[in-house]
Amino acid sequence: MVIVKLLIRLHKTRSFSASAVFLLQINFANICLFISYLLLFLDAMHVSHFSMTIFLVFFSPSLTARPLFIFSIVVLVYIAIVHPVTYRNAQLLRHWEWLVVTLVWIYALAINVAIMIYEIDIFHPGFMVTFHITILPSLFLYIANLRALISSGSGNGEQTLNPAKRKAFQLILSFLIITLLYYIPRVYFLIYPLVAPMDWQRFLCSEGLVLVHTIYKVERSTDEENELDFSSQMRDFKMFNLTQGQQQDGTSQYCSESLETVHKVLNAILLFVSFPATFVVIVKLLIRVYKARSLSSAEIFLLQINLVNVCLFVFNLMLFLEAVQVSKFSNTLYMVFFSTTLTARPVFLLAMCVIFYLAIVHPVTYMTAKPWLHWEWMVVTLGWVYALAVNVAVVVEETNIVDLVWSMLLYNTNLPSMFFTISTLRALSSSSPGSNGTLDPAKRKAFRIILGILVLLLLYYVPRVYYIVYPYIVPTDEERFLCDEGTVIMFLPKISELSMPVIFLYSLHKLGVSSKVDT
């Protein structure tokens, strides 16, 4: 929420104060910390097993970058309260805060690279230098800020601070308490083994466990990770593995490694190129909600589709981490994140196609349906409830998401979506042309976007339907199909997944999704 509010502020004012810049970086470090705790949770739930290296990579910014950003904010507050003239002069320095941010993240990245290449512990004293150096100056500046606020003139001749100073005092005091509770136990926990190494085992099991029992994770041996056997799950999940682009079980000895490499490259491109477009679409829609306090029905469904794309991003991120041998994930976890592309997204795509169809082909019906109270949110709720029910069944019953029962929506919504899209294109092309015999610019843009959605539907759903149905039609030919045309066919949905976020971003920018539809 803090990150979204800061991005909204950036979108409005086109600028950031120095403190807002550092606050944004602290929350980015908090996201890394959240991911490290998520890895711990998944490990504790036996969903997946992670190497100590990947845990340290996400955990390290909380000990390297975050202390420096917190210290920078404390310095800014101190200068603003104690030395206001110096603070106003420093504001004239151009982009100095971004220089500090760049240097800090370079330092944090260098430590992460060292962790991954040399497998060095983040808790090594050499890496903990910023953590130890910044703690005492931060405490000193906090206390100096509080002292300056207390000793400043009281409000309205009374002995109490005025409301603004009282709020500042309460905030800084809470920051000081949080710093004491968070950093002092960690410093003690990290320094004690260096002072009394012989007492390390007793310390871990007594006061050390009480102090920070959640921050230290014992590394699992590599041998234990290599002994994990997923063979039984893999055999029941062969079709889904090929959807991922992985060659496992008996298929690897027949299938070409070059095809597997192409799948991994497409997954990596989808991960690092297409997802930023998805993120931009979500941010733009959230900004629109913040400004207008409402969303049109088309924008609501577009937001849900991009939330599904976030699940797909997590799915491809797990594929990438497993491809680079950072971690291994259970098939259940893969299915949970991938299932929404077969359950929720077809519903939301069909809803968008219906909205465009009604708005262009039957505008009177569309305007009549618009006043219906929150009908779109009812559709969204039903779509997500169905997707959640499928996920619960997948997790509890260990059911294959590619089973015909769960893929029902994929088959049932594909043809109606294409029908509505083609009908919309036909209505646009047959409408009255402009002065030069062509469509006017607004209709031409709408035609291009809807045509792009139709191509995406064809590339994404038709190969998947053929891929999933074929083994049921010719079960004896499954092995050859998986290694030959089945693998090549699945390239097309990958290309569609690469293009989908870009087309949605283009439609949001050019058409505004709702504004042109409404007019």
Coordinates of C-alpha atoms in Angstrom, one line a residue:
M1 CA 0.0 0.0 0.0
V2 CA 2.8 2.4 0.8
I3 CA 4.5 1.7 -2.6
V4 CA 1.2 2.3 -4.4
K5 CA 0.6 5.6 -2.6
L6 CA 4.1 6.8 -3.4
L7 CA 3.7 5.8 -7.0
I8 CA 0.4 7.7 -7.2
R9 CA 2.1 10.7 -5.7
L10 CA 4.8 10.4 -8.3
H11 CA 2.2 10.2 -11.0
K12 CA 0.5 13.4 -9.8
T13 CA 3.4 15.6 -8.9
R14 CA 6.0 14.2 -11.3
S15 CA 8.5 14.5 -8.4
F16 CA 9.6 13.0 -5.1
S17 CA 10.9 14.5 -2.0
A18 CA 14.2 13.0 -0.7
S19 CA 12.5 11.4 2.2
A20 CA 9.8 9.8 -0.1
V21 CA 12.6 8.4 -2.3
F22 CA 14.3 6.7 0.7
L23 CA 10.9 5.5 2.0
L24 CA 10.2 3.9 -1.3
Q25 CA 13.6 2.1 -1.2
I26 CA 12.9 0.9 2.3
N27 CA 9.6 -0.7 1.2
F28 CA 11.4 -2.3 -1.8
A29 CA 13.7 -3.9 0.8
N30 CA 10.7 -4.9 2.8
I31 CA 9.3 -6.7 -0.3
C32 CA 12.6 -8.7 -0.5
L33 CA 12.2 -9.5 3.2
F34 CA 8.6 -10.6 2.6
I35 CA 9.8 -13.0 -0.1
S36 CA 12.3 -14.5 2.2
Y37 CA 9.6 -15.1 4.9
L38 CA 7.4 -16.5 2.1
L39 CA 10.1 -19.0 1.3
L40 CA 10.4 -19.9 4.9
F41 CA 6.7 -20.4 5.1
L42 CA 6.6 -22.6 2.0
D43 CA 9.5 -24.6 3.3
A44 CA 7.8 -25.0 6.7
M45 CA 4.6 -26.2 5.0
H46 CA 6.7 -28.7 2.9
V47 CA 5.4 -27.1 -0.3
S48 CA 8.9 -26.6 -1.6
H49 CA 12.5 -26.8 -0.5
F50 CA 14.9 -23.8 -1.1
S51 CA 18.6 -23.6 -0.9
M52 CA 20.1 -21.3 1.8
T53 CA 21.5 -19.2 -1.0
I54 CA 18.2 -18.1 -2.4
F55 CA 16.9 -17.3 1.1
L56 CA 20.0 -15.2 1.9
V57 CA 19.7 -13.3 -1.5
F58 CA 16.2 -12.0 -0.5
F59 CA 17.0 -11.6 3.2
S60 CA 20.3 -9.7 2.7
P61 CA 18.8 -6.2 1.7
S62 CA 17.3 -6.0 5.1
L63 CA 20.8 -6.0 6.5
T64 CA 22.6 -4.1 3.8
A65 CA 20.4 -1.6 2.0
R66 CA 17.6 -1.0 4.5
P67 CA 19.8 0.3 7.4
L68 CA 21.4 2.9 5.0
F69 CA 18.0 4.1 3.8
I70 CA 16.7 4.3 7.3
F71 CA 19.8 6.2 8.4
S72 CA 19.3 8.6 5.4
I73 CA 15.7 9.4 6.5
V74 CA 16.8 9.9 10.1
V75 CA 19.5 12.4 8.9
L76 CA 16.9 14.2 6.7
V77 CA 14.5 14.6 9.7
Y78 CA 17.4 15.7 12.0
I79 CA 18.5 18.4 9.5
A80 CA 15.0 19.6 8.9
I81 CA 14.2 19.9 12.6
V82 CA 17.6 21.0 14.1
H83 CA 19.2 22.8 11.1
P84 CA 16.3 24.0 8.9
V85 CA 18.5 26.5 7.0
T86 CA 20.9 23.8 6.0
Y87 CA 18.0 21.6 5.0
R88 CA 16.6 24.2 2.7
N89 CA 20.0 24.8 1.1
A90 CA 20.5 21.0 0.6
Q91 CA 17.2 20.8 -1.2
L92 CA 18.7 22.8 -4.1
L93 CA 21.3 20.0 -4.7
R94 CA 20.1 18.2 -7.9
H95 CA 19.2 14.6 -7.5
W96 CA 21.6 13.8 -4.7
E97 CA 19.2 11.4 -3.2
W98 CA 19.1 9.2 -6.3
L99 CA 22.9 9.1 -6.3
V100 CA 22.7 7.7 -2.7
V101 CA 20.0 5.2 -3.7
T102 CA 22.1 4.0 -6.7
L103 CA 25.2 3.5 -4.6
V104 CA 23.4 1.7 -1.9
W105 CA 21.7 -0.7 -4.3
I106 CA 25.0 -1.4 -6.1
Y107 CA 26.5 -2.3 -2.7
A108 CA 23.5 -4.6 -1.9
L109 CA 23.7 -6.2 -5.4
A110 CA 27.5 -6.7 -5.0
I111 CA 26.9 -8.6 -1.7
N112 CA 24.2 -10.7 -3.4
V113 CA 26.5 -11.6 -6.2
A114 CA 29.2 -12.6 -3.7
I115 CA 26.7 -14.8 -1.8
M116 CA 25.6 -16.6 -5.0
I117 CA 29.1 -17.1 -6.5
Y118 CA 31.2 -17.7 -3.4
E119 CA 28.4 -19.1 -1.2
I120 CA 29.4 -16.7 1.6
D121 CA 27.1 -16.3 4.6
I122 CA 25.4 -12.9 4.8
F123 CA 26.0 -12.9 8.6
H124 CA 29.8 -12.7 8.0
P125 CA 31.2 -9.6 9.8
G126 CA 32.4 -8.2 6.6
F127 CA 28.9 -8.0 5.2
M128 CA 27.4 -6.8 8.5
V129 CA 29.5 -3.6 8.5
T130 CA 26.7 -1.3 7.4
F131 CA 24.3 -2.9 9.9
H132 CA 26.7 -2.3 12.8
I133 CA 27.9 1.2 11.7
T134 CA 24.4 2.7 11.1
I135 CA 22.7 1.6 14.3
L136 CA 24.4 3.9 16.8
P137 CA 24.2 7.1 14.6
S138 CA 20.6 6.4 13.9
L139 CA 19.8 6.1 17.6
F140 CA 21.7 9.3 18.3
L141 CA 19.8 11.2 15.7
Y142 CA 16.5 9.9 16.9
I143 CA 17.2 11.1 20.4
A144 CA 18.5 14.4 19.1
N145 CA 15.3 14.9 17.1
L146 CA 13.1 14.2 20.2
R147 CA 15.2 16.5 22.3
A148 CA 14.9 19.3 19.8
L149 CA 11.1 18.9 19.6
I150 CA 10.8 18.9 23.4
S151 CA 13.0 22.0 23.9
S152 CA 11.3 24.0 21.1
G153 CA 8.7 26.5 22.0
S154 CA 5.3 25.2 23.1
G155 CA 2.1 26.0 21.4
N156 CA -0.3 28.8 22.5
G157 CA 1.7 29.7 25.6
E158 CA 1.0 26.3 27.1
Q159 CA 3.5 23.7 28.3
T160 CA 2.5 21.2 25.7
L161 CA 3.6 20.9 22.1
N162 CA 1.4 22.2 19.3
P163 CA -0.5 19.5 17.4
A164 CA 2.0 19.3 14.5
K165 CA 5.0 18.9 16.7
R166 CA 3.2 16.5 19.0
K167 CA 2.5 14.2 16.0
A168 CA 6.1 14.5 14.8
F169 CA 7.2 13.6 18.4
Q170 CA 5.0 10.6 18.5
L171 CA 6.1 9.3 15.1
I172 CA 9.8 9.7 15.9
L173 CA 9.4 8.1 19.3
S174 CA 7.7 5.1 17.7
F175 CA 10.5 4.9 15.1
L176 CA 13.0 4.9 18.0
I177 CA 11.2 2.1 19.8
I178 CA 11.0 0.0 16.6
T179 CA 14.7 0.5 16.0
L180 CA 15.5 -0.5 19.5
L181 CA 13.3 -3.6 19.3
Y182 CA 14.4 -4.6 15.9
Y183 CA 18.1 -3.9 15.8
I184 CA 19.5 -4.2 19.3
P185 CA 18.5 -7.9 19.7
R186 CA 19.9 -8.7 16.2
V187 CA 23.2 -6.9 17.0
Y188 CA 23.4 -8.9 20.3
F189 CA 22.5 -12.1 18.4
L190 CA 25.2 -11.6 15.8
I191 CA 28.0 -10.4 18.0
Y192 CA 27.6 -12.9 20.9
P193 CA 29.1 -15.9 18.9
L194 CA 32.1 -13.8 18.1
V195 CA 32.6 -12.9 21.7
A196 CA 32.0 -16.3 23.2
P197 CA 32.1 -18.9 20.4
M198 CA 32.3 -21.9 22.8
D199 CA 28.9 -20.9 24.3
W200 CA 27.2 -20.7 20.9
Q201 CA 25.0 -23.9 21.2
R202 CA 23.7 -22.9 24.7
F203 CA 23.0 -19.4 23.4
L204 CA 21.0 -20.6 20.5
C205 CA 18.8 -22.8 22.7
S206 CA 18.2 -20.3 25.4
E207 CA 18.2 -16.5 25.2
G208 CA 19.2 -16.4 21.6
L209 CA 16.1 -18.4 20.7
V210 CA 14.0 -16.0 22.7
L211 CA 15.6 -12.9 21.1
V212 CA 15.3 -13.6 17.4
H213 CA 14.3 -17.2 16.8
T214 CA 12.8 -16.4 13.5
I215 CA 15.8 -14.8 11.8
Y216 CA 18.2 -17.7 11.7
K217 CA 17.5 -20.6 9.3
V218 CA 19.7 -23.8 9.4
E219 CA 20.8 -24.6 5.9
R220 CA 19.6 -27.9 4.5
S221 CA 22.3 -30.1 3.2
T222 CA 22.7 -30.4 -0.6
D223 CA 22.5 -34.2 -0.3
E224 CA 19.0 -34.0 1.2
E225 CA 17.8 -31.7 -1.6
N226 CA 19.2 -34.1 -4.2
E227 CA 17.4 -37.0 -2.6
L228 CA 14.0 -35.5 -3.1
D229 CA 11.9 -37.7 -5.3
F230 CA 9.1 -36.3 -7.3
S231 CA 8.8 -39.3 -9.7
S232 CA 5.3 -40.4 -8.6
Q233 CA 3.9 -36.9 -8.9
M234 CA 5.6 -36.4 -12.2
R235 CA 4.1 -39.5 -13.8
D236 CA 0.6 -38.3 -12.9
F237 CA 1.4 -34.9 -14.2
K238 CA 3.1 -35.5 -17.6
M239 CA 0.8 -33.3 -19.6
F240 CA 1.2 -30.4 -17.3
N241 CA 4.9 -30.6 -17.4
L242 CA 4.9 -30.2 -21.1
T243 CA 2.7 -27.2 -20.7
Q244 CA 5.5 -25.8 -18.5
G245 CA 8.0 -26.5 -21.3
Q246 CA 9.9 -29.0 -19.2
Q247 CA 11.0 -32.5 -20.4
Q248 CA 10.7 -34.9 -17.6
D249 CA 10.0 -38.6 -16.9
G250 CA 10.2 -40.8 -19.9
T251 CA 10.0 -37.9 -22.5
S252 CA 13.5 -36.5 -22.0
Q253 CA 15.2 -39.4 -23.7
Y254 CA 13.1 -38.9 -26.8
C255 CA 12.5 -35.2 -27.0
S256 CA 15.0 -32.7 -28.3
E257 CA 16.9 -30.6 -25.8
S258 CA 16.8 -27.7 -28.2
L259 CA 13.0 -27.5 -27.9
E260 CA 13.4 -27.5 -24.1
T261 CA 15.9 -24.7 -24.3
V262 CA 13.5 -22.6 -26.5
H263 CA 10.7 -23.1 -23.9
K264 CA 13.0 -21.9 -21.1
V265 CA 14.1 -18.9 -23.2
L266 CA 10.4 -18.0 -23.8
N267 CA 9.6 -18.4 -20.1
A268 CA 12.5 -16.1 -19.2
I269 CA 11.4 -13.5 -21.8
L270 CA 7.9 -13.7 -20.4
L271 CA 9.2 -13.3 -16.9
F272 CA 11.5 -10.3 -17.5
V273 CA 9.9 -8.5 -20.4
S274 CA 6.1 -9.0 -20.4
F275 CA 5.4 -8.8 -16.7
P276 CA 6.6 -5.1 -16.5
A277 CA 3.8 -4.3 -18.9
T278 CA 1.3 -6.1 -16.7
F279 CA 2.6 -4.2 -13.7
V280 CA 2.2 -0.9 -15.5
V281 CA -1.4 -1.8 -16.5
I282 CA -2.3 -2.6 -12.9
V283 CA -0.7 0.6 -11.6
K284 CA -2.5 2.7 -14.2
L285 CA -5.8 1.1 -13.3
L286 CA -5.2 1.7 -9.6
I287 CA -4.3 5.3 -10.3
R288 CA -7.6 5.6 -12.2
V289 CA -9.4 4.2 -9.2
Y290 CA -7.7 6.6 -6.9
K291 CA -8.6 9.6 -9.2
A292 CA -12.1 8.7 -10.3
R293 CA -13.1 6.5 -7.3
S294 CA -14.6 4.1 -9.7
L295 CA -13.8 1.7 -12.6
S296 CA -15.9 0.9 -15.7
S297 CA -16.9 -2.7 -16.2
A298 CA -14.3 -3.2 -18.9
E299 CA -11.6 -1.9 -16.7
I300 CA -12.7 -4.1 -13.8
F301 CA -12.4 -7.2 -16.0
L302 CA -9.1 -6.0 -17.4
L303 CA -7.7 -5.6 -13.9
Q304 CA -8.7 -9.2 -13.0
I305 CA -7.0 -10.5 -16.2
N306 CA -3.8 -8.8 -15.2
L307 CA -4.0 -10.1 -11.7
V308 CA -4.2 -13.6 -13.3
N309 CA -1.1 -12.6 -15.3
V310 CA 0.6 -11.9 -11.9
C311 CA -0.1 -15.5 -11.0
L312 CA 1.3 -16.6 -14.3
F313 CA 4.4 -14.4 -13.5
V314 CA 4.9 -16.3 -10.2
F315 CA 4.5 -19.6 -12.1
N316 CA 7.2 -18.6 -14.7
L317 CA 9.4 -17.2 -11.9
M318 CA 9.3 -20.7 -10.3
L319 CA 10.2 -22.2 -13.6
F320 CA 13.1 -19.9 -14.0
L321 CA 14.4 -20.6 -10.5
E322 CA 14.2 -24.3 -11.1
A323 CA 15.9 -24.0 -14.5
V324 CA 18.9 -22.2 -12.9
Q325 CA 18.8 -24.9 -10.2
V326 CA 18.2 -22.5 -7.4
S327 CA 15.2 -24.3 -5.9
K328 CA 12.8 -27.1 -6.6
F329 CA 9.0 -26.8 -6.3
S330 CA 6.2 -29.3 -6.0
N331 CA 3.8 -29.8 -8.8
T332 CA 0.9 -28.8 -6.6
L333 CA 2.5 -25.3 -6.2
Y334 CA 2.9 -25.1 -10.0
M335 CA -0.7 -26.0 -10.5
V336 CA -2.1 -23.5 -8.0
F337 CA -0.5 -20.6 -9.8
F338 CA -1.1 -21.9 -13.3
S339 CA -4.7 -23.0 -12.8
T340 CA -6.1 -19.4 -12.9
T341 CA -5.1 -19.1 -16.5
L342 CA -7.5 -22.0 -17.3
T343 CA -10.3 -21.1 -14.8
A344 CA -10.5 -17.4 -14.0
R345 CA -9.0 -15.7 -17.1
P346 CA -11.3 -17.3 -19.7
V347 CA -14.3 -16.0 -17.8
F348 CA -12.9 -12.4 -17.6
L349 CA -11.8 -12.5 -21.3
L350 CA -15.3 -13.6 -22.3
A351 CA -16.8 -10.8 -20.1
M352 CA -14.6 -8.2 -21.9
C353 CA -15.6 -9.6 -25.3
V354 CA -19.3 -9.4 -24.4
I355 CA -18.9 -5.8 -23.2
F356 CA -17.2 -4.7 -26.4
Y357 CA -19.8 -6.6 -28.5
L358 CA -22.7 -4.9 -26.7
A359 CA -21.1 -1.5 -26.8
I360 CA -20.5 -1.6 -30.6
V361 CA -23.2 -3.9 -32.0
H362 CA -26.0 -3.2 -29.5
P363 CA -25.3 0.2 -27.9
V364 CA -28.8 0.7 -26.7
T365 CA -28.7 -2.6 -24.8
Y366 CA -25.3 -1.6 -23.4
M367 CA -26.5 1.7 -22.1
T368 CA -29.5 0.0 -20.6
A369 CA -27.3 -2.5 -18.8
K370 CA -24.9 0.0 -17.4
P371 CA -27.1 1.2 -14.5
W372 CA -27.3 -2.3 -13.1
L373 CA -25.8 -2.1 -9.7
H374 CA -22.4 -3.8 -9.4
W375 CA -23.2 -6.7 -11.8
E376 CA -19.6 -6.8 -12.9
W377 CA -18.4 -7.4 -9.4
M378 CA -20.8 -10.3 -9.0
V379 CA -19.2 -11.8 -12.2
V380 CA -15.7 -11.2 -10.8
T381 CA -16.6 -12.8 -7.4
L382 CA -18.1 -15.9 -9.1
G383 CA -15.0 -16.2 -11.3
W384 CA -12.6 -16.0 -8.4
V385 CA -14.7 -18.3 -6.2
Y386 CA -14.6 -20.9 -9.0
A387 CA -10.9 -20.5 -9.4
L388 CA -10.4 -20.8 -5.6
A389 CA -12.5 -23.9 -5.5
V390 CA -10.4 -25.5 -8.2
N391 CA -7.2 -24.6 -6.4
V392 CA -8.5 -26.1 -3.1
A393 CA -9.4 -29.3 -5.0
V394 CA -5.9 -29.3 -6.6
V395 CA -4.2 -28.9 -3.2
V396 CA -6.4 -31.2 -1.1
E397 CA -7.1 -33.9 -3.5
E398 CA -3.9 -33.5 -5.6
T399 CA -6.0 -33.4 -8.8
N400 CA -4.5 -32.6 -12.1
I401 CA -5.5 -29.1 -13.3
V402 CA -5.3 -30.3 -16.9
D403 CA -8.1 -32.8 -16.2
L404 CA -11.1 -32.4 -18.5
V405 CA -13.3 -31.5 -15.6
W406 CA -11.2 -28.5 -14.5
S407 CA -10.5 -27.4 -18.1
M408 CA -14.3 -27.1 -18.8
L409 CA -14.3 -23.3 -18.8
L410 CA -11.4 -23.3 -21.3
Y411 CA -13.5 -25.2 -23.9
N412 CA -16.8 -23.5 -23.1
T413 CA -15.6 -19.9 -23.3
N414 CA -13.3 -20.2 -26.3
L415 CA -15.9 -20.3 -29.1
P416 CA -18.3 -17.7 -27.6
S417 CA -15.3 -15.3 -27.1
M418 CA -14.3 -15.7 -30.8
F419 CA -17.9 -15.3 -31.9
F420 CA -18.3 -12.0 -30.0
T421 CA -14.9 -10.8 -31.2
I422 CA -15.5 -11.6 -34.8
S423 CA -19.0 -10.0 -34.7
T424 CA -17.5 -6.8 -33.2
L425 CA -14.9 -6.6 -35.9
R426 CA -17.6 -7.2 -38.6
A427 CA -19.7 -4.4 -37.1
L428 CA -16.7 -2.0 -37.0
S429 CA -15.7 -2.8 -40.6
S430 CA -19.2 -2.4 -42.0
S431 CA -19.9 0.9 -40.2
S432 CA -20.0 4.1 -42.1
P433 CA -16.5 5.0 -43.3
G434 CA -14.8 8.4 -43.0
S435 CA -14.5 11.0 -45.7
N436 CA -11.7 9.2 -47.5
G437 CA -13.5 5.8 -47.5
T438 CA -11.7 4.4 -44.5
L439 CA -12.7 4.1 -40.9
D440 CA -12.2 7.2 -38.7
P441 CA -9.2 7.1 -36.3
A442 CA -11.2 6.0 -33.2
K443 CA -12.8 3.1 -34.9
R444 CA -9.6 2.1 -36.6
K445 CA -7.8 2.0 -33.2
A446 CA -10.7 -0.1 -31.8
F447 CA -10.5 -2.4 -34.8
R448 CA -6.8 -3.0 -34.3
I449 CA -7.1 -3.7 -30.6
I450 CA -10.0 -6.1 -30.9
L451 CA -8.3 -7.8 -33.8
G452 CA -5.2 -8.2 -31.6
I453 CA -7.4 -9.8 -28.9
L454 CA -8.8 -12.2 -31.4
V455 CA -5.3 -13.2 -32.6
L456 CA -4.4 -13.7 -28.9
L457 CA -7.4 -16.0 -28.4
L458 CA -6.5 -18.0 -31.5
L459 CA -2.9 -18.4 -30.5
Y460 CA -3.5 -19.0 -26.9
Y461 CA -6.6 -21.2 -26.7
V462 CA -6.8 -23.2 -29.9
P463 CA -3.3 -24.9 -29.5
R464 CA -4.1 -25.6 -25.8
V465 CA -7.4 -27.2 -26.6
Y466 CA -5.8 -29.4 -29.3
Y467 CA -2.9 -30.2 -27.0
I468 CA -5.1 -31.3 -24.1
V469 CA -7.7 -33.1 -26.2
Y470 CA -5.4 -35.1 -28.5
P471 CA -4.1 -37.7 -26.0
Y472 CA -7.8 -38.5 -25.1
I473 CA -8.5 -39.1 -28.8
V474 CA -5.4 -41.1 -29.6
P475 CA -4.0 -42.3 -26.3
T476 CA -1.5 -44.7 -27.8
D477 CA 0.2 -41.9 -29.7
E478 CA 0.8 -39.7 -26.6
E479 CA 4.6 -40.2 -26.4
R480 CA 5.2 -39.3 -30.0
F481 CA 2.8 -36.4 -29.8
L482 CA 4.5 -34.9 -26.7
C483 CA 7.9 -35.0 -28.4
D484 CA 6.9 -33.9 -31.9
E485 CA 4.0 -31.6 -32.8
G486 CA 2.8 -31.3 -29.2
T487 CA 5.9 -29.5 -28.1
V488 CA 6.0 -27.2 -31.2
I489 CA 2.3 -26.4 -30.8
M490 CA 2.9 -25.2 -27.3
F491 CA 5.2 -22.5 -28.6
L492 CA 2.2 -20.6 -29.9
P493 CA 0.6 -20.0 -26.4
K494 CA 3.9 -18.8 -25.2
I495 CA 4.0 -16.2 -27.9
S496 CA 0.5 -15.2 -27.0
E497 CA 1.5 -14.8 -23.4
L498 CA 4.4 -12.6 -24.4
S499 CA 2.0 -10.3 -26.4
M500 CA -1.0 -10.2 -24.1
P501 CA 0.3 -7.7 -21.6
V502 CA 1.6 -5.4 -24.3
I503 CA -1.7 -5.3 -26.2
F504 CA -3.6 -4.6 -22.9
L505 CA -1.2 -1.8 -22.2
Y506 CA -1.7 -0.4 -25.7
S507 CA -5.5 -0.6 -25.4
L508 CA -5.4 1.1 -22.0
H509 CA -3.3 3.9 -23.4
K510 CA -5.0 4.4 -26.8
L511 CA -8.6 3.6 -26.1
G512 CA -8.8 4.2 -22.4
V513 CA -10.7 0.9 -22.4
S514 CA -13.8 2.5 -21.0
S515 CA -14.0 6.1 -22.4
K516 CA -14.2 5.1 -26.1
V517 CA -16.5 2.2 -25.4
D518 CA -18.9 4.4 -23.5
T519 CA -19.0 7.0 -26.3

